[in-house]
Coordinates of C-alpha atoms and ligand atoms in Angstrom, one line a residue:
X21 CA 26.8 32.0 37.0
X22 CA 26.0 34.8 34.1
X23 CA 28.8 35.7 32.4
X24 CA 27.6 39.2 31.8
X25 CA 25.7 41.8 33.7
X26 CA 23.0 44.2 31.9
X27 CA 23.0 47.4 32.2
X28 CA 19.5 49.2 30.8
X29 CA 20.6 53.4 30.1
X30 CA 18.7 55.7 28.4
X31 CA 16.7 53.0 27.0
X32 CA 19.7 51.5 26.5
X33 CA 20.9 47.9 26.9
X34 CA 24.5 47.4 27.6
X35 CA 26.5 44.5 28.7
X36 CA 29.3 44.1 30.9
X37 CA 31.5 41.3 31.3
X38 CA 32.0 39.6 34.8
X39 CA 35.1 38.2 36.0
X40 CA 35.5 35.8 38.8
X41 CA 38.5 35.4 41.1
X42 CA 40.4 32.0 42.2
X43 CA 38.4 32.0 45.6
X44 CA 34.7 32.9 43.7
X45 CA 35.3 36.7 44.6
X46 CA 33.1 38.2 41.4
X47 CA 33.5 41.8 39.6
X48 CA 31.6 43.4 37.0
X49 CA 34.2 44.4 34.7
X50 CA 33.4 48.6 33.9
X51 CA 36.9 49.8 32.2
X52 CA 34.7 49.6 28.7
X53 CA 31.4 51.7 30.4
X54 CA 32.1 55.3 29.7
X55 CA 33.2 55.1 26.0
X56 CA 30.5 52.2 25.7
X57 CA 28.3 54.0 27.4
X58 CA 28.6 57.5 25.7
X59 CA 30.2 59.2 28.8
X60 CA 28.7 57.3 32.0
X61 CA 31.4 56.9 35.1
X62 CA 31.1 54.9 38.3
X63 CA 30.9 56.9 41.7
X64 CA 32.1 55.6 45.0
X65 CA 34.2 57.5 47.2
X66 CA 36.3 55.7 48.7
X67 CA 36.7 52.7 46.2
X68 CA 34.3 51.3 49.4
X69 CA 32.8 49.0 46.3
X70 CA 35.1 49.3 43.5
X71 CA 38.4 46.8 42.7
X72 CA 41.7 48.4 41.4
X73 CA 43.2 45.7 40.0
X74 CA 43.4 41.6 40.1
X75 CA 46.2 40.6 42.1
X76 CA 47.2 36.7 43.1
X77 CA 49.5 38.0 46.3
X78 CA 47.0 38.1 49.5
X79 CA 43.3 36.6 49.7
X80 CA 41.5 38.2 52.7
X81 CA 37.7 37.4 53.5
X82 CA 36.1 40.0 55.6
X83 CA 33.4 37.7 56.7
X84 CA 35.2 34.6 57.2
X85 CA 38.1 36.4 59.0
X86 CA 40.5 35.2 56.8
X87 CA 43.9 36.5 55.7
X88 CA 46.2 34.1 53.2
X89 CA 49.8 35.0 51.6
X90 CA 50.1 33.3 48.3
X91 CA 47.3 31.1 49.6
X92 CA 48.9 30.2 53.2
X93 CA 46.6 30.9 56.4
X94 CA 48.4 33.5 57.9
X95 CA 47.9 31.6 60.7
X96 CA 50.5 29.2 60.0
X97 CA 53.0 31.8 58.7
X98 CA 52.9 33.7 61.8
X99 CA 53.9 30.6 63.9
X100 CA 56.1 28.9 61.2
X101 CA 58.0 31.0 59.3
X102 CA 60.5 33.8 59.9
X103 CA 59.9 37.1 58.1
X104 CA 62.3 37.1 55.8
X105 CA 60.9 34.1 54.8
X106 CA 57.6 35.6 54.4
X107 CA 59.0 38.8 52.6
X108 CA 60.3 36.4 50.0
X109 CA 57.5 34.2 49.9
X110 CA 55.5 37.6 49.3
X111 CA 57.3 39.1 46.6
X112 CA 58.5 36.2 44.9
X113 CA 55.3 33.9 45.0
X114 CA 56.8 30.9 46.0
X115 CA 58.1 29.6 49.7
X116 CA 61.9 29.6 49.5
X117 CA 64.2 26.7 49.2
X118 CA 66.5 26.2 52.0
X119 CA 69.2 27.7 49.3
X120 CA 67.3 30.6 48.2
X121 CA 66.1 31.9 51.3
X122 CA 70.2 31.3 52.7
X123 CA 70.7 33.9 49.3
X124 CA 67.8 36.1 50.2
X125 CA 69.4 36.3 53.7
X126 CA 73.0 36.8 52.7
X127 CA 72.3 39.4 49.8
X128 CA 70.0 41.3 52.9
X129 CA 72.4 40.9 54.9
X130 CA 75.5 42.9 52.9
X131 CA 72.9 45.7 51.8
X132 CA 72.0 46.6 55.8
X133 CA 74.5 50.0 55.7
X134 CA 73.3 53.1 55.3
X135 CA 75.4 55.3 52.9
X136 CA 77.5 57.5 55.1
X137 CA 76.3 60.6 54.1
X138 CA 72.3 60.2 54.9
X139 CA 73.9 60.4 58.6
X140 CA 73.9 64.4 57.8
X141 CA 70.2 64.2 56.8
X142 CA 69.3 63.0 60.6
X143 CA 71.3 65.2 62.4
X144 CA 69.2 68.1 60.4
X145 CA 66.2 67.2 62.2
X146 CA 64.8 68.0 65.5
X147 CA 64.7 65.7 68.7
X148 CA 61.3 65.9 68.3
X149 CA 60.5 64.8 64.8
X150 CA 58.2 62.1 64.7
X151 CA 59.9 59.2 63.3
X152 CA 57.5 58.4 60.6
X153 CA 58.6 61.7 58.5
X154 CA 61.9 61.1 58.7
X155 CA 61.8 57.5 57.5
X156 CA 59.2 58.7 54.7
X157 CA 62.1 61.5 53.4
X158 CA 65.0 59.1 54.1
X159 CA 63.0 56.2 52.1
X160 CA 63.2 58.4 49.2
X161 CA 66.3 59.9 49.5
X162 CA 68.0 56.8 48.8
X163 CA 67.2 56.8 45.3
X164 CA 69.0 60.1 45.2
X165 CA 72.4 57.6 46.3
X166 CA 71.2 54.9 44.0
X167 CA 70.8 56.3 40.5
X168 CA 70.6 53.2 38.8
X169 CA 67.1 52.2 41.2
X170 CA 65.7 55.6 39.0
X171 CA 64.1 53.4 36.4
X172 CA 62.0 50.7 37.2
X173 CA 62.2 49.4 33.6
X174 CA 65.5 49.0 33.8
X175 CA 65.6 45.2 34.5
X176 CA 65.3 42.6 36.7
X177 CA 69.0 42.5 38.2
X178 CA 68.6 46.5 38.9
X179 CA 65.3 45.5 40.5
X180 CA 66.3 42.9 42.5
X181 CA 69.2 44.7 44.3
X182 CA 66.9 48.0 44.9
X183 CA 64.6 45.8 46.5
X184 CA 67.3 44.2 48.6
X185 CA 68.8 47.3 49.5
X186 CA 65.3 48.8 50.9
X187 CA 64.6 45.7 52.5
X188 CA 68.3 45.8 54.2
X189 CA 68.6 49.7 54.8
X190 CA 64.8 50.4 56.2
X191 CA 65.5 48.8 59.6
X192 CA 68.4 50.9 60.1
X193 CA 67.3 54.1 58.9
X194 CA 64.0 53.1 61.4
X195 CA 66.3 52.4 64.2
X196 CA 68.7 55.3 63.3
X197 CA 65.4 57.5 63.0
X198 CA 64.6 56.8 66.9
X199 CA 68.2 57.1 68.1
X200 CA 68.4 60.2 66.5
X201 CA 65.5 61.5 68.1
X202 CA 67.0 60.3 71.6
X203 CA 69.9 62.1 70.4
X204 CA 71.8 58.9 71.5
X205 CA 74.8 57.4 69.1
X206 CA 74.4 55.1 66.2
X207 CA 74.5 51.5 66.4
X208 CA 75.4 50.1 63.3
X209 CA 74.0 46.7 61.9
X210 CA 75.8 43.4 62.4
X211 CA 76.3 40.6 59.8
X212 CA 76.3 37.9 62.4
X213 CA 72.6 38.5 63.7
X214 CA 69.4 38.3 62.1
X215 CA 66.7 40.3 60.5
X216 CA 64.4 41.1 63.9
X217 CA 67.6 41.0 66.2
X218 CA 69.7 43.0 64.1
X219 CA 66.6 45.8 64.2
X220 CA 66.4 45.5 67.9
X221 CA 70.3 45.7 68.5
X222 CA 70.0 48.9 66.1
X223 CA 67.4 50.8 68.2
X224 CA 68.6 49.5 72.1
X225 CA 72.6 48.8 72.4
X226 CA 74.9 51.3 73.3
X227 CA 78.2 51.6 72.5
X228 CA 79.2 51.4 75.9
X229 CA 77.9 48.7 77.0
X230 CA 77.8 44.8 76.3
X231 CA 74.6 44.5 74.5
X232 CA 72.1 41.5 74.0
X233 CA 68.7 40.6 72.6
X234 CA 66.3 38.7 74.3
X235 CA 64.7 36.1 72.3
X236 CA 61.2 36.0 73.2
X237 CA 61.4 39.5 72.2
X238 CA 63.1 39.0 68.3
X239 CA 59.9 35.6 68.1
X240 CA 57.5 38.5 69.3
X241 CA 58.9 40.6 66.9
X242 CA 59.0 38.2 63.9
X243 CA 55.0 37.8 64.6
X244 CA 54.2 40.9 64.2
X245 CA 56.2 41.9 60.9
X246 CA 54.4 38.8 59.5
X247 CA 51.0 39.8 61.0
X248 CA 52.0 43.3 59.0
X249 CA 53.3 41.9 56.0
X250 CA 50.1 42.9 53.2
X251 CA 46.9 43.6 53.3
X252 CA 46.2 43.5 49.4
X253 CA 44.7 47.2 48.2
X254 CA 44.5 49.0 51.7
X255 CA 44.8 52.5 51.5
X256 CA 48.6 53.0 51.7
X257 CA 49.0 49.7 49.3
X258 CA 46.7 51.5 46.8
X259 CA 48.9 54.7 47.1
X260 CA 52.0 52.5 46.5
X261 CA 50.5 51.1 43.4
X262 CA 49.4 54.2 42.2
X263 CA 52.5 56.4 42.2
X264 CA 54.4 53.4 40.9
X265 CA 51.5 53.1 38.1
X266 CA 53.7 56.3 36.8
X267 CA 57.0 54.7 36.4
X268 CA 58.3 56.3 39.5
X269 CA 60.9 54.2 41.1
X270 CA 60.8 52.1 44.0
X271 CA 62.0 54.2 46.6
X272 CA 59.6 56.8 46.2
X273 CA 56.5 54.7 45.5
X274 CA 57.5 53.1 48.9
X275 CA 58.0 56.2 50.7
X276 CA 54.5 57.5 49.7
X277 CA 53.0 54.4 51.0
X278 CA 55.0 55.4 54.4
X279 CA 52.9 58.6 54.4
X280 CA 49.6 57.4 53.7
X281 CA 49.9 54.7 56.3
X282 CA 51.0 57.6 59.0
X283 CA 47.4 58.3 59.0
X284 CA 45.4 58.1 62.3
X285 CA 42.5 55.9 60.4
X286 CA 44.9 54.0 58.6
X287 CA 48.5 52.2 60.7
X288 CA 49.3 55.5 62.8
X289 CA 45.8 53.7 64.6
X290 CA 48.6 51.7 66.7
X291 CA 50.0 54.8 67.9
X292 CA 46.6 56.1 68.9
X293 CA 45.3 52.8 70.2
X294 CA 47.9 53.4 73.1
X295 CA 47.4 57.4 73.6
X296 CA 43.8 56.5 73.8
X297 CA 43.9 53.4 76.4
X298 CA 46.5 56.1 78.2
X299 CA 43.8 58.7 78.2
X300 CA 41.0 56.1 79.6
X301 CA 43.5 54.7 82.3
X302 CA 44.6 58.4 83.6
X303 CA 40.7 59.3 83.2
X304 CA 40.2 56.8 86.1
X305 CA 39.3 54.4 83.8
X306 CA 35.7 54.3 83.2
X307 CA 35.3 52.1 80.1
X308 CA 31.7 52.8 79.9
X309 CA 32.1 56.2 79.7
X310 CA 34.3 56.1 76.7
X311 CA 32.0 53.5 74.5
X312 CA 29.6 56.0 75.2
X313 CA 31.5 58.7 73.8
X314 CA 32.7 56.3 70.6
X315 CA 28.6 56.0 69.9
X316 CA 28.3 59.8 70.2
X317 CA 27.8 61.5 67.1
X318 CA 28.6 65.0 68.5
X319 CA 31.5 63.2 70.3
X320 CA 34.9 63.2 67.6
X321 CA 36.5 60.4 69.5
X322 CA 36.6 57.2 67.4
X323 CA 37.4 54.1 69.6
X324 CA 41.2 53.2 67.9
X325 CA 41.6 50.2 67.2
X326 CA 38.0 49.2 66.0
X327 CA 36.6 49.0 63.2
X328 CA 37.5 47.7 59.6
X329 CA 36.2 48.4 56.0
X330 CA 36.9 44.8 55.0
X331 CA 37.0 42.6 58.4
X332 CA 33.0 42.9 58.9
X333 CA 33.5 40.0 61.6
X334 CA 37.1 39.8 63.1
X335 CA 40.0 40.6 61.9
X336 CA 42.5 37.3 62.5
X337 CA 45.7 38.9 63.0
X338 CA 44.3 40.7 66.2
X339 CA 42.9 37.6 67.7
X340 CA 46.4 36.6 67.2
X341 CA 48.0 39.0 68.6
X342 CA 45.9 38.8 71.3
X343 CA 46.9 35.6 72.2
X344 CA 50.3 36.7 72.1
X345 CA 49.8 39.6 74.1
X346 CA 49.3 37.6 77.5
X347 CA 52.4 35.2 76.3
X348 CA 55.0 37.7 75.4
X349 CA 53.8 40.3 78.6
X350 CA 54.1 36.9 80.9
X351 CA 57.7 35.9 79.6
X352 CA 59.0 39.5 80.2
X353 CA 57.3 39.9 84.0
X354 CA 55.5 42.8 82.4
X355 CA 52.4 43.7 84.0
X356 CA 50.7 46.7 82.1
X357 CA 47.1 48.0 83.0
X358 CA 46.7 48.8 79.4
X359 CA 46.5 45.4 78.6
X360 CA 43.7 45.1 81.1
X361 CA 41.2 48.3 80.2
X362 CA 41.9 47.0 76.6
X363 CA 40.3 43.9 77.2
X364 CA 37.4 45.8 79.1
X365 CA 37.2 48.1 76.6
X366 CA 37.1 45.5 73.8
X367 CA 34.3 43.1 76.1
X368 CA 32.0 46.1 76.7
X369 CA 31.9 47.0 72.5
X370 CA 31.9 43.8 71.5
X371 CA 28.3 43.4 73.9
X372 CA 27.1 46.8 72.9
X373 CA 24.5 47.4 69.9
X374 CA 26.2 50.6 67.9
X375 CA 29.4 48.1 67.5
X376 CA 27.7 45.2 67.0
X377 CA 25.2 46.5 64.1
X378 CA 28.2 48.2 62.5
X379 CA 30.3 45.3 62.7
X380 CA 32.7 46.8 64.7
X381 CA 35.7 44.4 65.8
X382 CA 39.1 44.8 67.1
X383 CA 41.4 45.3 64.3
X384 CA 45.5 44.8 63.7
X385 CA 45.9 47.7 65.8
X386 CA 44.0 47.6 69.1
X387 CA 46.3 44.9 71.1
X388 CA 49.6 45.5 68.7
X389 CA 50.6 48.8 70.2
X390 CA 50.5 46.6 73.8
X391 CA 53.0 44.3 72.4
X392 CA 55.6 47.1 71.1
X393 CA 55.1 49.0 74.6
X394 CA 56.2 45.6 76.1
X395 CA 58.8 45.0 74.2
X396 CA 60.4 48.9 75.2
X397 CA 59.5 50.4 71.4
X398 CA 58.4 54.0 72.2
X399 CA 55.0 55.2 71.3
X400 CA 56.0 57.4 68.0
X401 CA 57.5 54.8 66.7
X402 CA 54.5 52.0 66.5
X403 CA 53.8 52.9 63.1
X404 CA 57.6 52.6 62.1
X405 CA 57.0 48.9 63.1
X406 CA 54.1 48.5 60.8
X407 CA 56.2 50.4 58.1
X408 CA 58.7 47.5 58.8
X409 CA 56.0 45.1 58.3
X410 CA 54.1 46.3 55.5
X411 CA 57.3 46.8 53.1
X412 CA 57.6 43.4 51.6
X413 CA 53.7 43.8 51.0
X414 CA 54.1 47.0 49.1
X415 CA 57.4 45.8 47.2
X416 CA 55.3 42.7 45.9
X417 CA 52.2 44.7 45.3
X418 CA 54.6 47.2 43.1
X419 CA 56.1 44.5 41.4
X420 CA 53.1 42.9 40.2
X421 CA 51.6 46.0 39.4
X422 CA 54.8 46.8 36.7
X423 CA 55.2 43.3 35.5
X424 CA 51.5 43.5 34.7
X425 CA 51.8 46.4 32.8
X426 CA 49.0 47.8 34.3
X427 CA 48.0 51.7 33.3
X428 CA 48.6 54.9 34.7
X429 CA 46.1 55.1 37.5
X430 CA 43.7 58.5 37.0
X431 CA 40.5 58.2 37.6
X432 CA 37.3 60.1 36.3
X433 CA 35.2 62.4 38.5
X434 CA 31.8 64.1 38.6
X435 CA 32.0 67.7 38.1
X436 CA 30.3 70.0 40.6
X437 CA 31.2 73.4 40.5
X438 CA 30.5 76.5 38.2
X439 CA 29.6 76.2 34.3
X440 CA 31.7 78.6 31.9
X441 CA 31.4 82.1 32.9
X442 CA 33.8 85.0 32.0
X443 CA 36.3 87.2 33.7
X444 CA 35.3 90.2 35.0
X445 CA 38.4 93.2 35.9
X446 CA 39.1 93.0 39.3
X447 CA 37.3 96.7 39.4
X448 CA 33.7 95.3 38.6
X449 CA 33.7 92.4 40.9
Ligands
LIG3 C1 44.3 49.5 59.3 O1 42.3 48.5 54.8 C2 43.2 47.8 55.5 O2 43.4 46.6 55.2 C3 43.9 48.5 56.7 C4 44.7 47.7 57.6 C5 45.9 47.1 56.9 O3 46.4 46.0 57.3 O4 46.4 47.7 55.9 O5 43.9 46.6 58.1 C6 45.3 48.5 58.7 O6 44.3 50.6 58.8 C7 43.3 49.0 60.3 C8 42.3 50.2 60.7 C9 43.0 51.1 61.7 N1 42.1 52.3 62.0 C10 41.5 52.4 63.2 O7 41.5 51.6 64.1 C11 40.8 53.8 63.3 C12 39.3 53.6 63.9 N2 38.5 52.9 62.8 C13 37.9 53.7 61.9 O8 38.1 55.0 61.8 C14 37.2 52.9 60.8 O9 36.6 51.8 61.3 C15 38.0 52.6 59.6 C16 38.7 53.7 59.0 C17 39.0 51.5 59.9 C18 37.0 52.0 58.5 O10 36.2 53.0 58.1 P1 35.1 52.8 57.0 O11 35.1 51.4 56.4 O12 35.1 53.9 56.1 O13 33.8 52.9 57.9 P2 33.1 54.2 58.3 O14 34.1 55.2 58.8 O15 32.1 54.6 57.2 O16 32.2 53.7 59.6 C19 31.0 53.0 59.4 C20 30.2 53.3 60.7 C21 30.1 54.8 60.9 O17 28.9 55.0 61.7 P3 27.5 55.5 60.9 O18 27.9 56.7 60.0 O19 27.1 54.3 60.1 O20 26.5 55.8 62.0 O21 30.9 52.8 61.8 C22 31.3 53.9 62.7 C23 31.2 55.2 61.8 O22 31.0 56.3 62.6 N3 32.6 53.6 63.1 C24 33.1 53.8 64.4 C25 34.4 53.3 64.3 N4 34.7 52.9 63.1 C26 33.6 53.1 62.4 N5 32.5 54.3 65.5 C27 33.3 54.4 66.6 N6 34.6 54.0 66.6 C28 35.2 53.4 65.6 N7 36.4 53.0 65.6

């Protein structure tokens, strides 16, 4: 393979050095071109063909289908591990030892309160907030309680715990988000049960009552947060990396990440993958007609769920979930049409031209948001779960960004609007 790539400008000749990745993945190496270049910039909106950065967390081959953590198959993490083993395996680039992950757990564990006072930020909001702005503000109002997680230079001990505390708090601020909502009381977190479990307990017990969890719901619920866990530079990941590129702390790289993934092309797709089977279903359910309408360019509706700008063939995670979609619905009795015009929906695309020239495959979204509705988590709050699932991602892709030392991310653009003109008085315009 060349180790350079030519470029001929102006009459020109330049050369630009190409680096290659640990799975052949190859890049021509630009961050020399404009001052080599006497000005010239890159264009591509969208970074559709452009890398950010060189990262050794998740390896995902669009063609291939697949998706690795630290080089393991997703699919063996997903029926393996637990999530807090994943979240550690993640951020600290190793599987844990027995002892370290009982550490990881134990020091999650102690962090899971929320400081006392945040409970005055909820009842601020209305009953109908949608969940993912209040977990966005109360993400980064914790470094308002945590003064110390302010500088991200200031160690790796001060690091460490911020990470734990986020890791520990964001269920129960999630869970605390939805209660408030129902405007039913708190549940606080307990010691004695773990990570998924303690999250469920959090969002469905009631003080009143004698409250359990059933297990094939916490293993569902483990699968999914793994499923969620990175995704390497996807758009909220990117927006993580970039406010963190300015030294901005944790909390508030995080909880820009939350927003960017609220978008309805980006995770708030689970959300809409369920609105939109909803809409089908009480439309009579005439799959045909909806593909019809994905295909039509004068037609704004997007089939949810479809579609990827890496996966050009499937994307694994939903032919996993998939597969647990009839499992989990089968152990809880639960019987849901959705599931059903899903699967039509899904057979009719996947057999139809316009999807299959453009590559068009279920993604992460189109079968999770079957899984959550089984499972009794509300609509608003599907993209709370992959908020859940996505952190450790984030906080190992903002780790590896500052321990790299990488720069300040800003890039260049082409200017097209008005040369220099001058000001005329307001009375002459
Ligand atoms: C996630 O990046 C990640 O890794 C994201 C994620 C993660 O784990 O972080 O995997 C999570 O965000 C999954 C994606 C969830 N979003 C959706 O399901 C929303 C529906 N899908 C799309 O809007 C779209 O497919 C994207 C946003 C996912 C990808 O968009 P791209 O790569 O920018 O592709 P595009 O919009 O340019 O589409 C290419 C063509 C277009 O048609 P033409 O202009 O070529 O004629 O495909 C069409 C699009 O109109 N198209 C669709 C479609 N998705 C793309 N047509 C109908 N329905 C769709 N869903």
């Amino acid at each position: 393979m060349s180790e350079i790539a030519k470029l001929e400008l102006d009459g020109n000749s330049y050369e630009l050095p190409i680096i290659e990745g640990t799975e052949n993945e190859k890049g021509i190496d630009i961050s020399k071109l404009r001052g080599g270049t006497g000005g010239y910039i890159t264009l591509d909106p969208g970074f559709k063909n452009t890398g950010s950065t060189k990262s050794a967390i998740t390896f995902l081959d669009g063609e291939k289908g697949i998706l690795r953590y630290r080089g393991y198959p997703i699919e063996q993490l997903a029926d393996k591990a637990s999530f807090l083993e994943v979240s550690y395996l993640l951020i600290e680039g190793e599987l844990p030892t027995q002892q370290q992950l009982t550490e990881f757990k134990e020091s999650i564990t102690k962090h899971t309160l929320v400081h006392e006072d945040m409970k005055q930020f909820f009842e601020a909001y209305p009953a109908k907030a949608h969940p993912m702005g209040v977990v966005a503000s109360m993400v980064c109002s914790l470094s308002t309680f945590y003064p110390e997680s302010l500088d991200p230079n200031r160690g790796e001990v001060a690091v460490d715990l911020t990470i734990h505390r986020l890791i520990a708090k964001l269920p129960t601020l999630a869970a605390w988000s939805h209660k408030n909502a129902m405007r039913h009381p708190f549940m606080y977190p307990k010691n004695d049960l773990g990570y998924c479990e303690n999250f469920l307990h959090m969002m469905f017990a009631m003080p009143t009552e004698n409250n359990t969890v059933d297990p094939v719901v916490v293993s569902a619920l483990n699968k999914l947060l793994i499923l969620h866990a990175d995704h390497e530079q996807n758009c909220s990941t990117s927006t993580v990396r970039v406010v963190g590129s300015s030294h901005a702390n944790l909390y508030a790289s995080i909880s820009a990440g939350i927003s960017a993934l609220w978008g309805p092309l980006h995770g708030g797709a689970n959300q809409a993958v369920i609105e939109m089977l909803q809409q089908i279903y009480n439309d009579g359910g005439d799959v045909d007609k909806w593909v019809a309408k994905a295909k039509d360019k004068n037609d704004p509706f997007r089939l949810m769920g479809f579609g990827h700008r890496v996966y050009k063939n499937f994307d694994p995670r939903a032919t996993i979930i998939k597969k647990s979609c009839d499992d989990v619905l089968a152990k809880l009795g639960v019987n849901d049409p959705m599931l059903e015009i899903a699967k039509k929906l899904e057979k009719v695309a996947l057999e139809d031209d316009y999807f299959k020239s453009r590559n068009l495959y279920p993604n992460v979204d189109f079968y999770s948001g079957i899984i959550y509705k089984a499972i009794g988590i509300p609509t608003e709050m599907f993209t709370v779960m992959f908020v859940l699932g996505r952190l450790p991602g984030w906080i190992a892709q903002w780790k590896e960004m500052r321990e790299n030392n990488e720069p300040i991310g800003r890039p260049r653009q082409i200017y097209t609007g008005e040369n220099a003109r001058d000001y005329v008085n307001i009375a002459n315009r």
